[in-house]
Short mmCIF file of C-alpha atoms in Angstrom, two decimals:
data_model
loop_
_atom_site.label_atom_id
_atom_site.label_comp_id
_atom_site.label_asym_id
_atom_site.label_seq_id
_atom_site.Cartn_x
_atom_site.Cartn_y
_atom_site.Cartn_z
CA MET A 1232 0.00 0.00 0.00
CA ASN A 1233 1.34 3.42 -0.91
CA PRO A 1234 1.90 5.52 2.23
CA ARG A 1235 0.25 8.58 0.64
CA TRP A 1236 -2.85 7.05 -0.93
CA LYS A 1237 -5.23 4.13 -0.65
CA GLN A 1238 -6.83 4.59 -4.04
CA ARG A 1239 -5.58 6.14 -7.24
CA PRO A 1240 -7.46 7.84 -10.08
CA GLU A 1241 -8.91 5.47 -12.63
CA GLY A 1242 -6.51 4.97 -15.53
CA SER A 1243 -3.60 6.62 -13.75
CA THR A 1244 0.02 5.45 -13.50
CA TRP A 1245 0.33 6.23 -9.81
CA GLY A 1246 2.70 3.71 -8.26
CA ASP A 1247 3.63 2.07 -11.57
CA PHE A 1248 7.12 3.57 -11.44
CA GLY A 1249 7.50 3.25 -7.67
CA ALA A 1250 5.91 4.74 -4.58
CA ASP A 1251 8.17 7.79 -4.58
CA ASP A 1252 8.31 8.37 -8.35
CA ARG A 1253 8.76 11.97 -9.52
CA LEU A 1254 9.31 11.45 -13.25
CA GLY A 1255 6.15 9.75 -14.53
CA ARG A 1256 6.50 8.56 -18.10
CA LEU A 1257 9.86 10.27 -18.43
CA ASN A 1258 10.99 6.95 -16.97
CA LEU A 1259 10.31 5.54 -20.44
CA ILE A 1260 13.02 7.74 -21.95
CA THR A 1261 15.72 5.16 -21.40
CA ALA A 1262 19.23 4.86 -22.82
CA ASP A 1263 17.73 2.86 -25.70
CA LYS A 1264 15.30 5.69 -26.36
CA VAL A 1265 18.16 8.19 -26.48
CA ARG A 1266 19.97 5.94 -28.97
CA GLN A 1267 16.82 5.81 -31.09
CA GLY A 1268 16.79 9.59 -31.15
CA ILE A 1269 20.46 9.76 -32.08
CA ALA A 1270 19.81 7.28 -34.91
CA GLU A 1271 17.50 9.88 -36.50
CA VAL A 1272 20.41 12.30 -36.97
CA ARG A 1273 21.51 12.13 -40.60
CA GLU A 1274 22.68 15.63 -41.50
CA GLY A 1275 23.69 17.07 -38.14
CA ARG A 1276 21.37 20.02 -38.77
CA SER A 1277 19.78 21.68 -35.74
CA PHE A 1278 16.56 23.65 -35.27
CA CYS A 1279 15.87 25.94 -32.33
CA LEU A 1280 12.35 25.21 -31.10
CA SER A 1281 11.98 28.20 -28.77
CA LEU A 1282 10.31 31.50 -29.41
CA PRO A 1283 12.14 34.59 -28.18
CA LEU A 1284 11.22 34.53 -24.49
CA ASP A 1285 9.60 37.98 -24.65
CA TYR A 1286 6.85 36.50 -26.84
CA PRO A 1287 3.83 36.46 -26.96
CA GLY A 1288 4.12 40.02 -25.62
CA GLY A 1289 1.94 41.76 -23.05
CA ASN A 1290 -0.26 39.73 -20.74
CA LEU A 1291 -3.40 39.11 -22.79
CA LEU A 1292 -2.93 35.35 -23.17
CA ASN A 1293 -2.57 35.05 -19.40
CA PRO A 1294 -3.23 38.17 -17.30
CA ARG A 1295 -1.07 36.81 -14.46
CA ARG A 1296 2.10 36.36 -16.54
CA TYR A 1297 4.29 39.14 -17.88
CA PRO A 1298 7.27 39.42 -20.26
CA PRO A 1299 10.76 39.06 -18.80
CA LYS A 1300 12.67 42.11 -17.60
CA LEU A 1301 16.43 42.52 -17.67
CA TYR A 1302 18.29 44.50 -15.02
CA GLY A 1303 21.86 45.61 -14.68
CA VAL A 1304 23.61 44.10 -11.67
CA VAL A 1305 24.64 46.81 -9.22
CA ARG A 1306 28.37 47.49 -8.94
CA GLU A 1307 29.93 50.40 -7.13
CA GLY A 1308 26.51 51.96 -6.73
CA ARG A 1309 25.51 51.86 -10.39
CA ALA A 1310 24.58 49.35 -13.08
CA ASN A 1311 27.33 47.04 -14.23
CA MET A 1312 26.24 47.69 -17.84
CA PRO A 1313 28.92 48.43 -19.06
CA PHE A 1314 31.48 48.91 -16.31
CA ARG A 1315 35.08 50.02 -16.80
CA LEU A 1316 37.52 48.14 -14.57
CA SER A 1317 39.78 51.17 -14.69
CA VAL A 1318 37.68 52.31 -11.70
CA TYR A 1319 39.78 49.87 -9.68
CA ASP A 1320 43.07 50.20 -11.53
CA VAL A 1321 43.80 52.78 -14.24
CA ARG A 1322 45.92 50.22 -16.05
CA HIS A 1323 42.92 47.92 -16.70
CA ASN A 1324 41.22 48.25 -20.09
CA ASP A 1325 38.36 45.81 -19.44
CA VAL A 1326 34.73 46.85 -19.92
CA MET A 1327 32.32 44.43 -18.22
CA CYS A 1328 28.58 43.70 -18.28
CA ASP A 1329 26.53 41.69 -15.81
CA ASP A 1330 22.74 41.44 -15.68
CA ALA A 1331 19.82 39.81 -13.91
CA ALA A 1332 16.35 38.81 -15.06
CA LEU A 1333 12.85 38.63 -13.67
CA ILE A 1334 11.15 35.82 -15.59
CA TYR A 1335 7.68 34.37 -15.30
CA LEU A 1336 8.68 30.77 -15.84
CA GLN A 1337 5.63 29.79 -17.91
CA TYR A 1338 5.29 32.94 -20.00
CA SER A 1339 6.74 31.70 -23.29
CA THR A 1340 8.24 28.42 -24.57
CA GLN A 1341 8.00 26.18 -21.51
CA TRP A 1342 7.67 22.88 -19.73
CA ASP A 1343 4.94 22.23 -17.17
CA SER A 1344 6.01 20.12 -14.20
CA PHE A 1345 3.65 17.80 -12.32
CA ALA A 1346 3.38 20.45 -9.61
CA HIS A 1347 1.62 22.73 -12.10
CA ALA A 1348 -1.78 20.98 -12.00
CA GLY A 1349 -3.27 18.80 -9.29
CA GLN A 1350 -6.85 17.85 -8.47
CA MET A 1351 -9.27 17.50 -5.59
CA PHE A 1352 -9.31 13.71 -5.25
CA ASP A 1353 -10.16 11.26 -2.49
CA ALA A 1354 -6.79 9.54 -2.27
CA ASP A 1355 -7.41 8.44 1.34
CA GLY A 1356 -10.59 6.58 0.45
CA ASP A 1357 -12.47 8.31 3.26
CA GLY A 1358 -15.04 9.94 1.01
CA VAL A 1359 -13.51 13.41 1.34
CA PRO A 1360 -11.46 14.78 -1.60
CA GLU A 1361 -8.18 16.46 -0.77
CA PRO A 1362 -5.80 18.48 -2.97
CA VAL A 1363 -3.20 16.09 -4.41
CA PHE A 1364 -0.81 15.89 -7.33
CA TYR A 1365 0.74 13.16 -9.49
CA ASN A 1366 1.51 9.93 -7.59
CA GLY A 1367 -0.40 11.18 -4.56
CA TRP A 1368 2.06 13.88 -3.52
CA ARG A 1369 0.18 16.22 -1.19
CA ALA A 1370 -0.66 19.88 -1.50
CA GLY A 1371 0.60 21.83 1.51
CA GLU A 1372 3.20 19.19 2.33
CA HIS A 1373 5.00 18.15 -0.86
CA VAL A 1374 3.75 21.11 -2.90
CA PRO A 1375 3.87 23.80 -0.18
CA GLU A 1376 1.84 26.98 -0.10
CA ALA A 1377 3.61 30.20 -0.98
CA LEU A 1378 4.57 32.24 2.05
CA ASP A 1379 2.53 35.43 2.42
CA MET A 1380 4.98 38.19 3.31
CA GLY A 1381 2.23 40.80 3.68
CA GLY A 1382 1.80 44.12 1.94
CA GLU A 1383 0.37 44.84 -1.49
CA PRO A 1384 -0.81 41.83 -3.56
CA ARG A 1385 2.24 41.93 -5.82
CA LEU A 1386 4.58 39.18 -6.97
CA GLU A 1387 7.12 40.02 -4.26
CA ARG A 1388 4.55 39.41 -1.53
CA PHE A 1389 4.28 35.65 -2.07
CA LEU A 1390 7.55 33.81 -1.56
CA SER A 1391 7.44 30.28 -3.00
CA PRO A 1392 9.38 27.58 -1.16
CA GLY A 1393 9.13 25.40 -4.25
CA SER A 1394 8.43 21.68 -4.47
CA GLU A 1395 11.37 19.36 -3.93
CA VAL A 1396 9.47 16.22 -4.95
CA LEU A 1397 7.65 17.54 -8.04
CA GLY A 1398 9.74 20.56 -9.05
CA ILE A 1399 11.01 20.97 -12.61
CA HIS A 1400 14.58 20.23 -11.49
CA ASN A 1401 13.70 16.53 -11.46
CA PHE A 1402 13.14 16.66 -15.22
CA ALA A 1403 16.40 18.55 -15.71
CA ARG A 1404 18.34 15.98 -13.74
CA HIS A 1405 16.85 13.21 -15.90
CA GLY A 1406 18.11 14.97 -19.04
CA LEU A 1407 15.07 15.09 -21.33
CA GLN A 1408 16.75 13.94 -24.50
CA GLY A 1409 15.35 11.28 -26.80
CA ARG A 1410 13.32 10.69 -29.93
CA GLY A 1411 10.84 13.32 -30.98
CA VAL A 1412 7.92 12.70 -33.34
CA LEU A 1413 6.13 15.57 -35.05
CA VAL A 1414 2.52 15.48 -36.28
CA ASN A 1415 1.74 18.34 -38.65
CA LEU A 1416 -1.84 19.39 -37.85
CA PHE A 1417 -1.42 22.64 -39.77
CA ASP A 1418 -1.22 20.73 -43.06
CA GLY A 1419 -4.81 19.58 -42.97
CA ILE A 1420 -6.37 22.33 -40.86
CA GLY A 1421 -4.49 25.53 -41.63
CA ARG A 1422 -5.25 28.48 -39.41
CA ARG A 1423 -8.90 27.78 -38.67
CA ARG A 1424 -9.78 26.86 -35.10
CA GLU A 1425 -10.51 23.15 -34.92
CA TRP A 1426 -10.89 20.85 -31.93
CA VAL A 1427 -8.75 17.80 -32.63
CA GLY A 1428 -10.05 14.57 -31.21
CA TYR A 1429 -9.05 10.96 -31.74
CA ASP A 1430 -10.45 10.58 -35.26
CA THR A 1431 -8.83 13.73 -36.63
CA LEU A 1432 -5.50 12.89 -35.03
CA MET A 1433 -5.51 9.34 -36.40
CA ARG A 1434 -6.26 10.60 -39.90
CA ALA A 1435 -3.40 13.09 -39.71
CA MET A 1436 -0.95 10.50 -38.39
CA GLN A 1437 -1.97 7.95 -41.00
CA ALA A 1438 -1.63 10.46 -43.84
CA GLN A 1439 1.85 11.43 -42.61
CA LYS A 1440 2.88 7.86 -41.73
CA ALA A 1441 3.66 9.09 -38.25
CA GLU A 1442 4.04 6.37 -35.65
CA VAL A 1443 4.76 6.72 -31.94
CA GLU A 1444 6.17 4.19 -29.54
CA PRO A 1445 6.47 4.21 -25.75
CA GLY A 1446 8.97 6.83 -24.61
CA ASP A 1447 8.64 9.07 -27.68
CA MET A 1448 8.16 12.82 -27.22
CA LEU A 1449 5.17 13.77 -29.36
CA CYS A 1450 4.95 17.26 -30.90
CA PHE A 1451 2.01 18.95 -32.62
CA TYR A 1452 2.57 21.73 -35.15
CA THR A 1453 -0.52 23.94 -35.46
CA GLY A 1454 0.86 27.27 -36.72
CA PHE A 1455 -0.14 29.12 -33.54
CA ALA A 1456 3.39 30.26 -32.68
CA ASP A 1457 3.79 31.58 -36.23
CA LEU A 1458 0.82 33.86 -35.60
CA LEU A 1459 2.43 35.09 -32.39
CA LEU A 1460 5.60 36.00 -34.25
CA GLU A 1461 3.63 37.86 -36.92
CA MET A 1462 1.92 39.91 -34.22
CA GLU A 1463 5.31 41.22 -33.04
CA ARG A 1464 4.61 41.19 -29.28
CA LYS A 1465 1.17 42.81 -29.75
CA PRO A 1466 -1.13 39.80 -29.63
CA ASP A 1467 -4.66 40.00 -30.99
CA LEU A 1468 -6.46 37.92 -28.36
CA HIS A 1469 -9.68 37.45 -30.33
CA ARG A 1470 -7.80 36.19 -33.35
CA LEU A 1471 -5.61 33.87 -31.31
CA GLU A 1472 -8.60 32.38 -29.50
CA ASN A 1473 -10.20 31.57 -32.83
CA SER A 1474 -7.21 30.25 -34.76
CA CYS A 1475 -5.36 26.97 -35.23
CA ALA A 1476 -5.85 23.42 -33.98
CA VAL A 1477 -6.18 22.52 -30.30
CA LEU A 1478 -6.52 19.09 -28.73
CA ASP A 1479 -9.97 18.26 -27.38
CA GLY A 1480 -9.38 17.32 -23.77
CA ARG A 1481 -12.97 16.08 -23.41
CA ASP A 1482 -12.53 13.42 -26.12
CA LYS A 1483 -12.34 10.17 -24.14
CA ARG A 1484 -10.95 8.21 -27.08
CA LEU A 1485 -8.13 10.72 -27.48
CA LEU A 1486 -7.31 10.50 -23.77
CA ASN A 1487 -7.35 6.71 -23.92
CA TRP A 1488 -5.00 6.79 -26.91
CA ILE A 1489 -2.56 9.04 -25.06
CA ALA A 1490 -2.60 6.57 -22.18
CA ASP A 1491 -2.21 3.49 -24.38
CA SER A 1492 0.45 4.99 -26.68
CA GLY A 1493 3.04 5.33 -23.94
CA VAL A 1494 4.22 8.74 -25.17
CA ALA A 1495 6.52 10.34 -22.63
CA THR A 1496 5.55 13.97 -23.30
CA LEU A 1497 3.03 16.04 -25.25
CA ILE A 1498 4.28 19.24 -26.88
CA ALA A 1499 2.58 21.88 -29.02
CA ASP A 1500 3.24 25.32 -30.43
CA ASN A 1501 0.00 26.64 -28.96
CA TYR A 1502 -0.94 28.09 -25.59
CA ALA A 1503 -1.94 25.02 -23.60
CA VAL A 1504 -1.79 22.01 -25.97
CA GLU A 1505 -5.53 21.60 -25.30
CA GLY A 1506 -8.29 24.05 -26.14
CA LEU A 1507 -9.11 26.58 -23.42
CA PRO A 1508 -11.69 27.05 -22.18
CA ALA A 1509 -12.42 23.36 -22.61
CA LYS A 1510 -15.75 22.09 -23.86
CA ASP A 1511 -18.53 21.82 -21.28
CA GLY A 1512 -17.83 18.92 -18.94
CA GLY A 1513 -21.41 18.43 -17.76
CA PRO A 1514 -23.19 19.03 -14.44
CA ASP A 1515 -20.94 16.89 -12.23
CA GLY A 1516 -17.56 17.88 -10.81
CA HIS A 1517 -14.79 17.80 -13.41
CA ALA A 1518 -11.45 19.31 -14.37
CA ALA A 1519 -11.45 22.70 -16.06
CA LEU A 1520 -8.32 21.58 -17.93
CA PRO A 1521 -9.05 17.93 -18.75
CA LEU A 1522 -5.89 17.25 -20.76
CA HIS A 1523 -3.77 18.76 -18.00
CA GLU A 1524 -5.58 16.53 -15.52
CA HIS A 1525 -5.05 13.46 -17.70
CA CYS A 1526 -1.37 14.10 -18.44
CA LEU A 1527 0.10 15.95 -15.46
CA PHE A 1528 -2.09 14.52 -12.69
CA LYS A 1529 -2.94 10.98 -13.79
CA LEU A 1530 -0.30 9.75 -16.25
CA GLY A 1531 2.80 11.74 -15.38
CA VAL A 1532 3.19 13.11 -18.92
CA PRO A 1533 4.87 16.56 -18.99
CA LEU A 1534 3.36 19.20 -21.28
CA GLY A 1535 5.44 21.50 -23.47
CA GLU A 1536 3.66 24.69 -24.55
CA ILE A 1537 4.24 27.57 -27.01
CA TRP A 1538 7.15 25.88 -28.78
CA TYR A 1539 8.35 27.11 -32.17
CA LEU A 1540 7.96 24.24 -34.64
CA ALA A 1541 7.49 25.89 -38.06
CA GLU A 1542 10.99 25.47 -39.50
CA LEU A 1543 11.32 21.91 -38.24
CA ALA A 1544 7.87 21.03 -39.60
CA ALA A 1545 8.73 22.44 -43.04
CA TYR A 1546 11.99 20.51 -43.15
CA LEU A 1547 10.44 17.23 -42.05
CA LYS A 1548 7.64 17.57 -44.60
CA GLN A 1549 10.10 18.18 -47.42
CA GLN A 1550 12.17 15.19 -46.34
CA GLU A 1551 9.08 13.00 -45.77
CA ARG A 1552 10.20 12.40 -42.21
CA ASN A 1553 8.60 12.92 -38.81
CA ARG A 1554 11.24 11.72 -36.33
CA PHE A 1555 14.26 13.53 -34.92
CA LEU A 1556 16.55 13.82 -31.92
CA LEU A 1557 15.00 16.14 -29.35
CA THR A 1558 17.09 17.71 -26.60
CA ALA A 1559 14.99 19.81 -24.23
CA PRO A 1560 16.07 19.96 -20.58
CA PRO A 1561 14.39 22.64 -18.47
CA LEU A 1562 16.29 24.88 -16.09
CA ARG A 1563 17.66 22.98 -13.12
CA LEU A 1564 15.91 25.40 -10.84
CA PRO A 1565 15.08 23.56 -7.61
CA GLY A 1566 11.42 23.59 -6.71
CA ALA A 1567 10.11 25.50 -9.73
CA VAL A 1568 6.65 24.59 -11.03
CA GLY A 1569 7.57 25.26 -14.67
CA SER A 1570 10.52 26.36 -16.74
CA PRO A 1571 11.49 28.18 -19.90
CA VAL A 1572 13.21 25.84 -22.33
CA THR A 1573 15.32 26.24 -25.46
CA PRO A 1574 14.68 22.90 -27.18
CA ILE A 1575 16.89 21.72 -30.02
CA ALA A 1576 15.79 19.30 -32.73
CA THR A 1577 18.65 17.60 -34.58
CA VAL A 1578 18.05 15.80 -37.88
#
């Protein structure tokens, strides 16, 4: 019996990788999986899969997240940007720069950790739901509350102690390198908003001869990030909310396929991989973000959001390929819930 739970969500992987597991299906990215990814490298050509981290621009996509800000580190009472070392010794010719950044970790191209989305679930079996996360790790204990420092309700007021057990640093330590598989949803859908369920996805994969195996990192190209770039940090929210493909998190057959496929991660160039707000879930209690619940909470499948996939997708289409080596470790920032990432695809 797991010390943290007596019952697990239906269809979940809780306990499958051990009572104290923190990696979920990243456990399936084994040394063999890395070798499979390396075997896809034929030209040694690399593609950067990150947007500039100051995109999308503004805070319309998420009113609680803002673009990064750079600051000059203070030296001798002023910014070290640039700083002449002749201040210390007139013989020195060096001119130095040193900066700092304030970054909302899930503003742009990112990974979600398992601490990003939990659920109210009766893990104790006592009939009373409690807030828990993947593998039964507990809110308040393993995913602590931010410390309220008082004052105005600004970012600086709430100091986060981070989550040792489910923080993004666990993914970084694992490495996150293996075989990527890209499904080009833009090809058949273009820029119209379409909810992609099981049937649509299977048709796209069959047409592109795209196959996934356990441990693969599955990517969806929708064209959404291309729109963001065209908007030049001035996003048109109405247009974005009505453009490009999104996965239908309410499609049970799609969720079952994700579970059965054994994919290690789901990645897309759009805002949340799934459509938000999700379709109506009915009168009973349910997740507002059903794909997040399915992947982050139940299966232990990390989500990659707002990646830049256009150049890679164009290359793979021309070469009639869909597999590549994907290297995408997050920041090894202990305790963080999410992380910017600069993924590299090598073909």
